[in-house]
mmCIF file of C-alpha atoms in Angstrom:
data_model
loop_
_atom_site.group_PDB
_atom_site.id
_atom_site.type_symbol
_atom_site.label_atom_id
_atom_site.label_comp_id
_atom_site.label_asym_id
_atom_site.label_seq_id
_atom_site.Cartn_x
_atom_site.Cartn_y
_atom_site.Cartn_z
ATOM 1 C CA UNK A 374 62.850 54.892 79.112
ATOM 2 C CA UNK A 375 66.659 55.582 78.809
ATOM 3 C CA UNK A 376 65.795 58.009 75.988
ATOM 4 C CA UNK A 377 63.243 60.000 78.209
ATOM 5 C CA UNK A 378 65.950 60.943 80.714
ATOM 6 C CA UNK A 379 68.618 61.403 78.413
ATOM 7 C CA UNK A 380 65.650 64.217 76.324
ATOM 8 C CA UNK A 381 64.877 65.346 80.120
ATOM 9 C CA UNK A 382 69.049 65.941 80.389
ATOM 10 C CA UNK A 383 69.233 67.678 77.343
ATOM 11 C CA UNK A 384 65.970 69.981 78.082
ATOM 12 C CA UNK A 385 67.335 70.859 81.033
ATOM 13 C CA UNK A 386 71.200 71.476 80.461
ATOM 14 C CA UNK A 387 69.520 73.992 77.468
ATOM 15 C CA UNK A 388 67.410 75.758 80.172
ATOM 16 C CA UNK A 389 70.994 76.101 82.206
ATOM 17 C CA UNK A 390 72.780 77.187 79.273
ATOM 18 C CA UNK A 391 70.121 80.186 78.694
ATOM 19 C CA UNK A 392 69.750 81.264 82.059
ATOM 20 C CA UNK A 393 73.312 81.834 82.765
ATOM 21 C CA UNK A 394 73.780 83.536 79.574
ATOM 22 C CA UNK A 395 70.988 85.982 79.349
ATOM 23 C CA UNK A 396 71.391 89.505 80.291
ATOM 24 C CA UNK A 397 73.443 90.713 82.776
ATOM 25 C CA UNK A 398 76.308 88.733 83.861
ATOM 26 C CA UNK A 399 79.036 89.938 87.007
ATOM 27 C CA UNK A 400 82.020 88.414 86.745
ATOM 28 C CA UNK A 401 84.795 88.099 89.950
ATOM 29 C CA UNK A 402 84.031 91.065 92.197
ATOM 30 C CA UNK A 403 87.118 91.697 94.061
ATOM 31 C CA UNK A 404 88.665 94.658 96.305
ATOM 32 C CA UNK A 405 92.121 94.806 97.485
ATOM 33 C CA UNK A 406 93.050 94.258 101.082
ATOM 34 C CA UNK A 407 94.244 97.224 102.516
ATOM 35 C CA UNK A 408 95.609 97.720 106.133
ATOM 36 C CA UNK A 409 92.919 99.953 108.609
ATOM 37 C CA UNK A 410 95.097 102.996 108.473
ATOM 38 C CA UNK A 411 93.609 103.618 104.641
ATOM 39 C CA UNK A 412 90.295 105.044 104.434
ATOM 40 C CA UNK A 413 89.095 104.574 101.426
ATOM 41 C CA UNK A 414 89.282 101.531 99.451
ATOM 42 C CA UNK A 415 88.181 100.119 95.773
ATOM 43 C CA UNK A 416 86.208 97.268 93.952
ATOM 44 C CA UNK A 417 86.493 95.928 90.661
ATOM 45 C CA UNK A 418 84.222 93.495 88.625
ATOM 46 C CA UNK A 419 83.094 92.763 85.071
ATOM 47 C CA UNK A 420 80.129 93.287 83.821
ATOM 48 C CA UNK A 421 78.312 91.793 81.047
ATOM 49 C CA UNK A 422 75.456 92.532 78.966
ATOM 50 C CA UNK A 423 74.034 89.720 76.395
ATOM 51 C CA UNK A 424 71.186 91.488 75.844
ATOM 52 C CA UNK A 425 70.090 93.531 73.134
ATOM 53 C CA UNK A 426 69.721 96.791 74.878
ATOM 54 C CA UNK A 427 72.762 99.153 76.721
ATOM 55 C CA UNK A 428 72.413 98.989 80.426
ATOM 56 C CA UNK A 429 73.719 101.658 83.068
ATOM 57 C CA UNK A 430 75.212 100.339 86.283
ATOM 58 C CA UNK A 431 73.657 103.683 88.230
ATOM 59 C CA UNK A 432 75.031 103.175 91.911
ATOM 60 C CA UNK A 433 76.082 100.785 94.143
ATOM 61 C CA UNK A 434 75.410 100.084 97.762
ATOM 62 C CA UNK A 435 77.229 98.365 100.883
ATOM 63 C CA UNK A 436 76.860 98.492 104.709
ATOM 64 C CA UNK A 437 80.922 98.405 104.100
ATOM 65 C CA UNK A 438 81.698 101.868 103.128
ATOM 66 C CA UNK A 439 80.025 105.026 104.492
ATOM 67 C CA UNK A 440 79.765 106.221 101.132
ATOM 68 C CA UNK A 441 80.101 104.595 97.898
ATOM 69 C CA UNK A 442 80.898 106.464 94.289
ATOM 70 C CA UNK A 443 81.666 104.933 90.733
ATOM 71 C CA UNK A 444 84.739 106.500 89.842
ATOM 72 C CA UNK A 445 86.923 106.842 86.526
ATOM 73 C CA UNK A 446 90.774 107.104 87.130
ATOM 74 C CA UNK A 447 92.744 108.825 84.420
ATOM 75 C CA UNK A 448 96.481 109.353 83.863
ATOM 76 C CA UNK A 449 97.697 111.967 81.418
ATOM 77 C CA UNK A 450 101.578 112.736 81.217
ATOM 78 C CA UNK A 451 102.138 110.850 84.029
ATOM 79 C CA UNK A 452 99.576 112.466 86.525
ATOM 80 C CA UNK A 453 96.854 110.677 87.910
ATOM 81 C CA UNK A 454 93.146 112.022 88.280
ATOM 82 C CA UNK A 455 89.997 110.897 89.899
ATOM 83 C CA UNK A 456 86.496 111.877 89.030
ATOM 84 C CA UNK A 457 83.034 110.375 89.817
ATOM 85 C CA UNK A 458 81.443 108.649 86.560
ATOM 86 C CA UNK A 459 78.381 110.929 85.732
ATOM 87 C CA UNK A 460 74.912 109.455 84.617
ATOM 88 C CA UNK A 461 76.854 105.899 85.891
ATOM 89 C CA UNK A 462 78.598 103.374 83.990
ATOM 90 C CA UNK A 463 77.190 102.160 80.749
ATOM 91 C CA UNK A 464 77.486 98.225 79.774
ATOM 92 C CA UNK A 465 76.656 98.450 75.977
ATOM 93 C CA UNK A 466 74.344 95.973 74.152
ATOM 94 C CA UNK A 467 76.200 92.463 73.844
ATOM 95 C CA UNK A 468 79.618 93.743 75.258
ATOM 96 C CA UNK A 469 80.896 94.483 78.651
ATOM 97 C CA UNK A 470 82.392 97.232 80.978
ATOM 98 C CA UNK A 471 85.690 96.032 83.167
ATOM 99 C CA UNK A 472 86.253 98.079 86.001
ATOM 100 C CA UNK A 473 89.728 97.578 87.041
ATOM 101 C CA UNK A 474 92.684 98.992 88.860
ATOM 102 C CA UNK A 475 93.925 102.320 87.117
ATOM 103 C CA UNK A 476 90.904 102.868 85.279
ATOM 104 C CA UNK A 477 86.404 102.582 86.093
ATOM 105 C CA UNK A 478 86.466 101.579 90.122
ATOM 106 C CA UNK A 479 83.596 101.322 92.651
ATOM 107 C CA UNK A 480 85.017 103.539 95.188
ATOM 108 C CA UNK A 481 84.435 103.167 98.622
ATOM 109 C CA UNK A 482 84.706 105.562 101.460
ATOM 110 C CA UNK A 483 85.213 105.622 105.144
ATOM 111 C CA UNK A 484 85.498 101.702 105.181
ATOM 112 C CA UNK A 485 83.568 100.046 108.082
ATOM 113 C CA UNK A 486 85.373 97.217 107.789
ATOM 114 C CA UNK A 487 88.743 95.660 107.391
ATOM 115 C CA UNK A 488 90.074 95.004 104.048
ATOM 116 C CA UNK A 489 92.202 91.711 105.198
ATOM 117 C CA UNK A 490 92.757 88.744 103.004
ATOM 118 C CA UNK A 491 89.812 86.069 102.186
ATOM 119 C CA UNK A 492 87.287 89.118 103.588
ATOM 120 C CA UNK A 493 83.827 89.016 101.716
ATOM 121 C CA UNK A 494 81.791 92.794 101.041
ATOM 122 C CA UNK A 495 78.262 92.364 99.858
ATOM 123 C CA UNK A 496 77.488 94.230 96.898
ATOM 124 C CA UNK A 497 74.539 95.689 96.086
ATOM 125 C CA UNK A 498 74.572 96.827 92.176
ATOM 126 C CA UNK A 499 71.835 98.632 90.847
ATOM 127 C CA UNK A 500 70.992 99.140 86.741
ATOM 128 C CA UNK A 501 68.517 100.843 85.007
ATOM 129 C CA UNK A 502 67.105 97.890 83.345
ATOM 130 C CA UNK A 503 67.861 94.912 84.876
ATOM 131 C CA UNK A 504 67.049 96.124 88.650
ATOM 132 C CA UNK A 505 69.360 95.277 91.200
ATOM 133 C CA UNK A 506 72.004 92.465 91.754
ATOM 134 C CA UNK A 507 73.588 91.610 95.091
ATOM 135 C CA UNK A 508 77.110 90.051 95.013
ATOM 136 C CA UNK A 509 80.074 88.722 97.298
ATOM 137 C CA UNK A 510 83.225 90.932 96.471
ATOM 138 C CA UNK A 511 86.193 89.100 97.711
ATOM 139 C CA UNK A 512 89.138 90.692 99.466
ATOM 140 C CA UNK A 513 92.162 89.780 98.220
ATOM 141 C CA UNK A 514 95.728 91.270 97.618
ATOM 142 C CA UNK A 515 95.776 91.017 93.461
ATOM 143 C CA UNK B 956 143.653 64.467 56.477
ATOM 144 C CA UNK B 957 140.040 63.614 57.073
ATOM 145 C CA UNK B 958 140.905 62.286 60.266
ATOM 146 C CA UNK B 959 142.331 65.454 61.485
ATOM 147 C CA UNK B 960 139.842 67.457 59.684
ATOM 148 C CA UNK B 961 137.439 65.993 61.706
ATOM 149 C CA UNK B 962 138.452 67.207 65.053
ATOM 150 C CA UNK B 963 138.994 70.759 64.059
ATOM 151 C CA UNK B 964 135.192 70.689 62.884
ATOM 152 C CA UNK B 965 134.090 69.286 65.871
ATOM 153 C CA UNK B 966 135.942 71.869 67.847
ATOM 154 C CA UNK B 967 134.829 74.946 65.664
ATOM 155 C CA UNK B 968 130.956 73.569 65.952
ATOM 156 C CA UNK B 969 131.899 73.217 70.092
ATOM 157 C CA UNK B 970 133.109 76.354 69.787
ATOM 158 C CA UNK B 971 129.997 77.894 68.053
ATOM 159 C CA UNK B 972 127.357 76.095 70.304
ATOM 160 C CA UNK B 973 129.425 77.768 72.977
ATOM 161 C CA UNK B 974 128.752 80.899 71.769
ATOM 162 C CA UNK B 975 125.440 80.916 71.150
ATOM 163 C CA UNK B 976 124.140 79.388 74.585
ATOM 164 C CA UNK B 977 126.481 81.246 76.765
ATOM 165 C CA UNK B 978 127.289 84.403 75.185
ATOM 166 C CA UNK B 979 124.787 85.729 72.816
ATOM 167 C CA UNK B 980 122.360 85.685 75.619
ATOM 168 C CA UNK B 981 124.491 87.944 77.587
ATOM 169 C CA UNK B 982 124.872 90.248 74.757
ATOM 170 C CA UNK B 983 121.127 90.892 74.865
ATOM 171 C CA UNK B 984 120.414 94.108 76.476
ATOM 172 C CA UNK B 985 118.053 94.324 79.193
ATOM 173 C CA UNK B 986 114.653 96.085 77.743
ATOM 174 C CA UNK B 987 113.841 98.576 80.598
ATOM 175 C CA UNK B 988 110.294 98.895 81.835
ATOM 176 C CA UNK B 989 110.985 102.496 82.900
ATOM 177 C CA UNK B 990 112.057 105.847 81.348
ATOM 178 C CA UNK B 991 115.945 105.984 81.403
ATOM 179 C CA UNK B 992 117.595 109.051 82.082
ATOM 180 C CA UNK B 993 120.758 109.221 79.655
ATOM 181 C CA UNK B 994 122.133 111.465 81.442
ATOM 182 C CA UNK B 995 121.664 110.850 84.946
ATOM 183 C CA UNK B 996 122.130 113.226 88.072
ATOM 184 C CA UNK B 997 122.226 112.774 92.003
ATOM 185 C CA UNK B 998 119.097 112.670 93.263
ATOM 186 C CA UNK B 999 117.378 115.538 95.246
ATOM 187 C CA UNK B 1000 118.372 115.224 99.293
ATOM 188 C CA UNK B 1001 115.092 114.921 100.387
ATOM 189 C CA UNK B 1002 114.413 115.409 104.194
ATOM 190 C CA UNK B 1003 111.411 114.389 105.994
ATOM 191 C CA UNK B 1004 109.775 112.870 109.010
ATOM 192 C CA UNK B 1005 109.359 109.232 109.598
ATOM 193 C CA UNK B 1006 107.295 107.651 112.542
ATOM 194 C CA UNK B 1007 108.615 108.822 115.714
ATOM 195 C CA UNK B 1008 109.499 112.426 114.499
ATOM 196 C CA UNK B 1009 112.595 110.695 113.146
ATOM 197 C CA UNK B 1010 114.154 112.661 109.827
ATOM 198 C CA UNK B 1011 115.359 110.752 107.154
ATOM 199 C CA UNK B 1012 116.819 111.513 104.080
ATOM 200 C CA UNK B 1013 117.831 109.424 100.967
ATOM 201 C CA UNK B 1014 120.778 109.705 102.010
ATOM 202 C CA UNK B 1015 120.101 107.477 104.629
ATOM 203 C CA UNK B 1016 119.097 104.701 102.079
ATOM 204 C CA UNK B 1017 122.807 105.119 99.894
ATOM 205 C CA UNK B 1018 124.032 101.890 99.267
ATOM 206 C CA UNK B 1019 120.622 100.605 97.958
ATOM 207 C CA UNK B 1020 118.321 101.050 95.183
ATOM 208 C CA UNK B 1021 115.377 103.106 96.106
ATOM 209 C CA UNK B 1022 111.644 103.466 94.688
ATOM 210 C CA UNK B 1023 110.286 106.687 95.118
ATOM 211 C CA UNK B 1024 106.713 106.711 95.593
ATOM 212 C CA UNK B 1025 104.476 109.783 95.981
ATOM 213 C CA UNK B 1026 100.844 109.051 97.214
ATOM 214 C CA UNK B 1027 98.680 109.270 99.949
ATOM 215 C CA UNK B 1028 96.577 106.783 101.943
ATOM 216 C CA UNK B 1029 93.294 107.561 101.228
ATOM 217 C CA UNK B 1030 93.866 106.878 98.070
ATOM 218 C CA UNK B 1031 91.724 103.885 96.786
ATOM 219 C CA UNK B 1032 93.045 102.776 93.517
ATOM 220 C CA UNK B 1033 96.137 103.558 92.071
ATOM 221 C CA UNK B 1034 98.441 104.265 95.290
ATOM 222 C CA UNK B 1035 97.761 100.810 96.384
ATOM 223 C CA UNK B 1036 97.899 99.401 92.942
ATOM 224 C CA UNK B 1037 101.205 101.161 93.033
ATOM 225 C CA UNK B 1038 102.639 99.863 96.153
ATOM 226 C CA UNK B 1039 101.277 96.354 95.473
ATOM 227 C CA UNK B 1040 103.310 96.323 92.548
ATOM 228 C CA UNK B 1041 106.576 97.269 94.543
ATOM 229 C CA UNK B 1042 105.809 94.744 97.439
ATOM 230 C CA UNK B 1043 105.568 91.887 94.215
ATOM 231 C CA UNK B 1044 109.049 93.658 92.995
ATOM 232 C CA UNK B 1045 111.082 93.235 95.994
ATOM 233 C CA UNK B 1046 109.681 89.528 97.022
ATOM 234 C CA UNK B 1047 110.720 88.901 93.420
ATOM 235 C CA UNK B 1048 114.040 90.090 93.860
ATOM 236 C CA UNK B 1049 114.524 87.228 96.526
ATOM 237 C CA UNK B 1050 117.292 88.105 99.066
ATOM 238 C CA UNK B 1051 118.635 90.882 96.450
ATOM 239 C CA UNK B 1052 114.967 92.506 97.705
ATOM 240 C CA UNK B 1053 117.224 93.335 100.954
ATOM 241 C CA UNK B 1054 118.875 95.837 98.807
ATOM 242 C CA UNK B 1055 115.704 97.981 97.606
ATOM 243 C CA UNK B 1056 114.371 100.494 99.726
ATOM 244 C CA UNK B 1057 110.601 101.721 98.939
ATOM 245 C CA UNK B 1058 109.847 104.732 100.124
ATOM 246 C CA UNK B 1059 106.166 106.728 99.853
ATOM 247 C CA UNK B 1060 105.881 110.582 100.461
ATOM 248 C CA UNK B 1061 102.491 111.710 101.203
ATOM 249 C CA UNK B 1062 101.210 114.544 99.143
ATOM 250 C CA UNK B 1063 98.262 115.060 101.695
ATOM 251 C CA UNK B 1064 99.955 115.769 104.718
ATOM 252 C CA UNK B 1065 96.963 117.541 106.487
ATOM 253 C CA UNK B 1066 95.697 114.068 107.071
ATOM 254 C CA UNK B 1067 98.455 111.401 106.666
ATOM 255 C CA UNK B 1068 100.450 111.250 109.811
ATOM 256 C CA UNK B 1069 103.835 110.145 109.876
ATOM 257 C CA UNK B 1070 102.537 106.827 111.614
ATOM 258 C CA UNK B 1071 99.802 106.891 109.916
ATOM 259 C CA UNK B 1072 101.799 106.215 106.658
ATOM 260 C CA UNK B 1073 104.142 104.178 108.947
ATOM 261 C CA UNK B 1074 100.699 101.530 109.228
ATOM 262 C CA UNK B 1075 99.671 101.961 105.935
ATOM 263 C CA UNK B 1076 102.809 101.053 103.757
ATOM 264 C CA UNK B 1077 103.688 98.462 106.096
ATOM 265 C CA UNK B 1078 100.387 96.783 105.187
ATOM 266 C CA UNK B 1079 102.280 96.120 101.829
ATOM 267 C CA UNK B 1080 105.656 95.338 103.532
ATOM 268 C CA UNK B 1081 107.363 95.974 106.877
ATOM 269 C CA UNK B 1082 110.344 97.239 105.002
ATOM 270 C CA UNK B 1083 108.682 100.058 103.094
ATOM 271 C CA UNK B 1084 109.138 103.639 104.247
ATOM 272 C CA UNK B 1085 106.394 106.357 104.773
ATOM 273 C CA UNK B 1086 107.803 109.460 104.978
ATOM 274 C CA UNK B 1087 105.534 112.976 105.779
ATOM 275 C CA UNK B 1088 106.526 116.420 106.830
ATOM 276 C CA UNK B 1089 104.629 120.112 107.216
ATOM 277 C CA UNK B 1090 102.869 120.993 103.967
ATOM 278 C CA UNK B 1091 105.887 123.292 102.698
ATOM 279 C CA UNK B 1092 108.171 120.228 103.871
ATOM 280 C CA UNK B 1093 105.988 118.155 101.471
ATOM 281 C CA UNK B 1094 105.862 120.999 98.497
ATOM 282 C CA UNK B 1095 109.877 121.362 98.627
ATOM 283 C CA UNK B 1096 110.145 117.902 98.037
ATOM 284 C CA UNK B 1097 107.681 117.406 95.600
ATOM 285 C CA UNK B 1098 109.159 120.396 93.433
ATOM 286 C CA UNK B 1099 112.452 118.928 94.071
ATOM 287 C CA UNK B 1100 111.326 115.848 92.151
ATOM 288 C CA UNK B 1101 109.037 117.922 89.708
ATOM 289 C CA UNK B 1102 105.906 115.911 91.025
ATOM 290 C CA UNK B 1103 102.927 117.457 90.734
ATOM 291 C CA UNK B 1104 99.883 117.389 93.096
ATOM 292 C CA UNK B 1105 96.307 119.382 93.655
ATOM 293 C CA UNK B 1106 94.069 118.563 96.567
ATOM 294 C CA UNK B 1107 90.211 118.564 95.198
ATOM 295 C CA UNK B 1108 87.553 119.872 97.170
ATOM 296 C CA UNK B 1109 86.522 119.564 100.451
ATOM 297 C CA UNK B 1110 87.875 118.940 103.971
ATOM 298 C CA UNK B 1111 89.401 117.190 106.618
ATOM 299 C CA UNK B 1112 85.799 116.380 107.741
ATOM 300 C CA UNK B 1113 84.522 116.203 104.417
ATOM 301 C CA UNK B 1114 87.125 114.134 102.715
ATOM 302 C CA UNK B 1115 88.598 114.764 99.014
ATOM 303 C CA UNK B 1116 90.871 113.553 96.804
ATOM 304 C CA UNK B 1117 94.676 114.010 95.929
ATOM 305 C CA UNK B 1118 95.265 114.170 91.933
ATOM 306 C CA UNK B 1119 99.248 113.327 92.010
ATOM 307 C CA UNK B 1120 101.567 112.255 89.987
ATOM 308 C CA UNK B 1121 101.541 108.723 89.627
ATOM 309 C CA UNK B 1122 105.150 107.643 88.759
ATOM 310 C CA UNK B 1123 108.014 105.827 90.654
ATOM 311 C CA UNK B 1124 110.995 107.063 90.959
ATOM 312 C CA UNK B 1125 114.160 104.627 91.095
ATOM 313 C CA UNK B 1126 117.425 105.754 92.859
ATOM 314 C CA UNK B 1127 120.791 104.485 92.017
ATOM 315 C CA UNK B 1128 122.828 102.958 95.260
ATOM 316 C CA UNK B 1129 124.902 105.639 94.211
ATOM 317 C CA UNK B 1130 121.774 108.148 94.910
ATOM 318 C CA UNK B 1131 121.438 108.869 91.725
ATOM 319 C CA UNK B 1132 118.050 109.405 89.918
ATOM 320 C CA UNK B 1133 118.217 107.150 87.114
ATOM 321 C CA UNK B 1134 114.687 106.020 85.598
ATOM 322 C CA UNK B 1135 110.896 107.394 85.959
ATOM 323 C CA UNK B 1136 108.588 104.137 86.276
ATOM 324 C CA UNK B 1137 104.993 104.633 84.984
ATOM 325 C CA UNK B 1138 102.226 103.599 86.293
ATOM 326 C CA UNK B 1139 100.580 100.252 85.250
ATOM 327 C CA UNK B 1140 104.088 98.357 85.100
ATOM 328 C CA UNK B 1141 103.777 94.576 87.162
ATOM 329 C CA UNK B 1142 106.224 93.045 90.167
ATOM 330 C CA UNK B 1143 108.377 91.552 87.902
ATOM 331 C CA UNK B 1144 108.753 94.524 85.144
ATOM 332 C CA UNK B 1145 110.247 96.730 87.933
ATOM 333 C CA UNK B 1146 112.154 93.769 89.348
ATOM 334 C CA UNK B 1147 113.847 93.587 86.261
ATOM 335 C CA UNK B 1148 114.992 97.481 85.796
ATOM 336 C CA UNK B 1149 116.091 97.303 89.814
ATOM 337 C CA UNK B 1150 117.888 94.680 89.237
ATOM 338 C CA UNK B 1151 119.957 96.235 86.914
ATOM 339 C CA UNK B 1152 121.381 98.299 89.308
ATOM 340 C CA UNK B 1153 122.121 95.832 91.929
#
């Protein structure tokens, strides 16, 4: 009887294991906080792919911004530049894309909302393959 | 002899420890974070308009070490990146951080207000400084420093972006320009250069 449960465990911790690890994973969705006189603000997140196939994170949507663009910041000789990602941002097969501070950012515009500390933004993600993914973006100050 | 060779051992070994846990460490030079000038000169006036309408200069800020910040406040990922990084600095610093002056120049001043910068770098600490100015105030200043800055397309209605240099600039409390700090760099990297000067 034991043996049953401990087989039923097993089955099931498996099932767990693949379901968490198959295709597209988004890891700790974050934007800073940022005081109401600022506009425009950012999010950041990892994204990964275990699957076999590239994916394309194509937009993303929120009732927090009045507009919302996936942006690429670059610095050369010391100069910073912004420019929307075109064709969106690509999570190859079995690695990942980080969008971070200084670099791939979800931009938002004309916040709704305040930015302030412990805040949650939901996050609407969409991808070419694996549909859309809603998640909780936390607003915190790093 | 071997009893007075003994103590003359023990005090050269005494003597060596000494050395090496008190002053070899000292000897170490700092590694700066930032680019040091060799050869470094005062630092440009500057003269702008705080909240208020009141003008301020860095000359208003001699006696402390001061991070020059160009940036506006639309600006959703590097200026606040930037500025985060200072407020981290100067809590670092601990009660030296009373000696550090941050100050941000806007390089959009068709839409950032004196206290509208006022609000926004206070968001990272109610020390900071947002300074603005008419847009040839702003271009004087920014050649002054050699910073370089292009508004993108569109309007006030419209919105665009600022591409700006992204580099801090760190004043002596002797107003001299002494080190460029690049982008990227964390709280406790620039701590460490300011603290140099302090």
């Amino acid at each position: 009887m034991r043996q049953r449960w401990v087989a039923l465990l097993v089955v099931l911790l498996l099932l767990a294991a693949c379901g968490s690890e198959a295709g597209i994973t988004i890891d700790d969705p974050w934007g800073r906080t940022s005081p109401s006189a600022a506009a425009n603000g950012a999010f950041y997140l990892t994204i990964g792919n275990d699957t076999d196939q590239a994916d394309v994170l194509q937009s993303v949507s929120t009732d927090a911004c009045g507009a919302v663009e996936l942006h690429r910041t670059t610095i050369e000789d010391g100069v910073m530049r912004m420019e929307p990602v075109e064709g969106g941002i690509e999570i190859p097969a079995g690695g990942e894309a980080v969008l971070e501070p200084g670099g791939l950012h979800v931009m938002c515009l004309d916040k709704q909302i305040a930015f302030d500390e412990g805040a949650t933004v939901e996050l609407t993600l969409h991808f070419a393959t694996a549909g859309d993914r809603t998640v909780e973006a936390e607003i915190r100050a790093e | 002899m071997v009893k007075r060779a003994l103590p003359f051992a023990g005090a050269v070994l005494l003597g060596v420890v000494v050395a090496l846990v008190i002053v070899v460490p000292r000897l170490r030079s700092h590694q700066f974070a930032g680019t040091v000038f060799t050869d470094p000169g005062p630092a440009p006036a500057l003269q702008l308009t705080a909240a208020g309408g009141e003008r301020v200069g860095l000359d208003d800020f001699r006696g402390k070490v001061v991070l020059l910040y160009f940036g506006y406040t639309s600006c959703p990922d590097v200026c606040p990146t930037t500025l985060a990084a200072l407020a981290d600095a100067v809590e670092q610093l601990g009660s030296r951080g009373d000696e550090v002056q941050v100050v941000m120049v806007t390089v959009d001043p068709e839409r950032d207000t004196p206290e509208l910068l006022a609000d926004y770098v206070a968001h990272f600490d109610p020390g900071f400084v947002g300074l603005g100015g008419t847009p040839s105030e702003i271009a004087a200043a920014a050649a002054d420093f050699g910073i370089y800055y292009q508004k993108g397309e569109g309007t006030v209605d419209t919105g665009y972006e600022v591409d700006h240099t992204s580099q801090v600039m760190l004043i002596d409390p002797e107003g001299r320009y002494r080190e460029v700090l690049d982008f990227g760099l964390d709280g406790a990297q620039i701590a460490g250069d300011v603290a140099q000067y302090l």
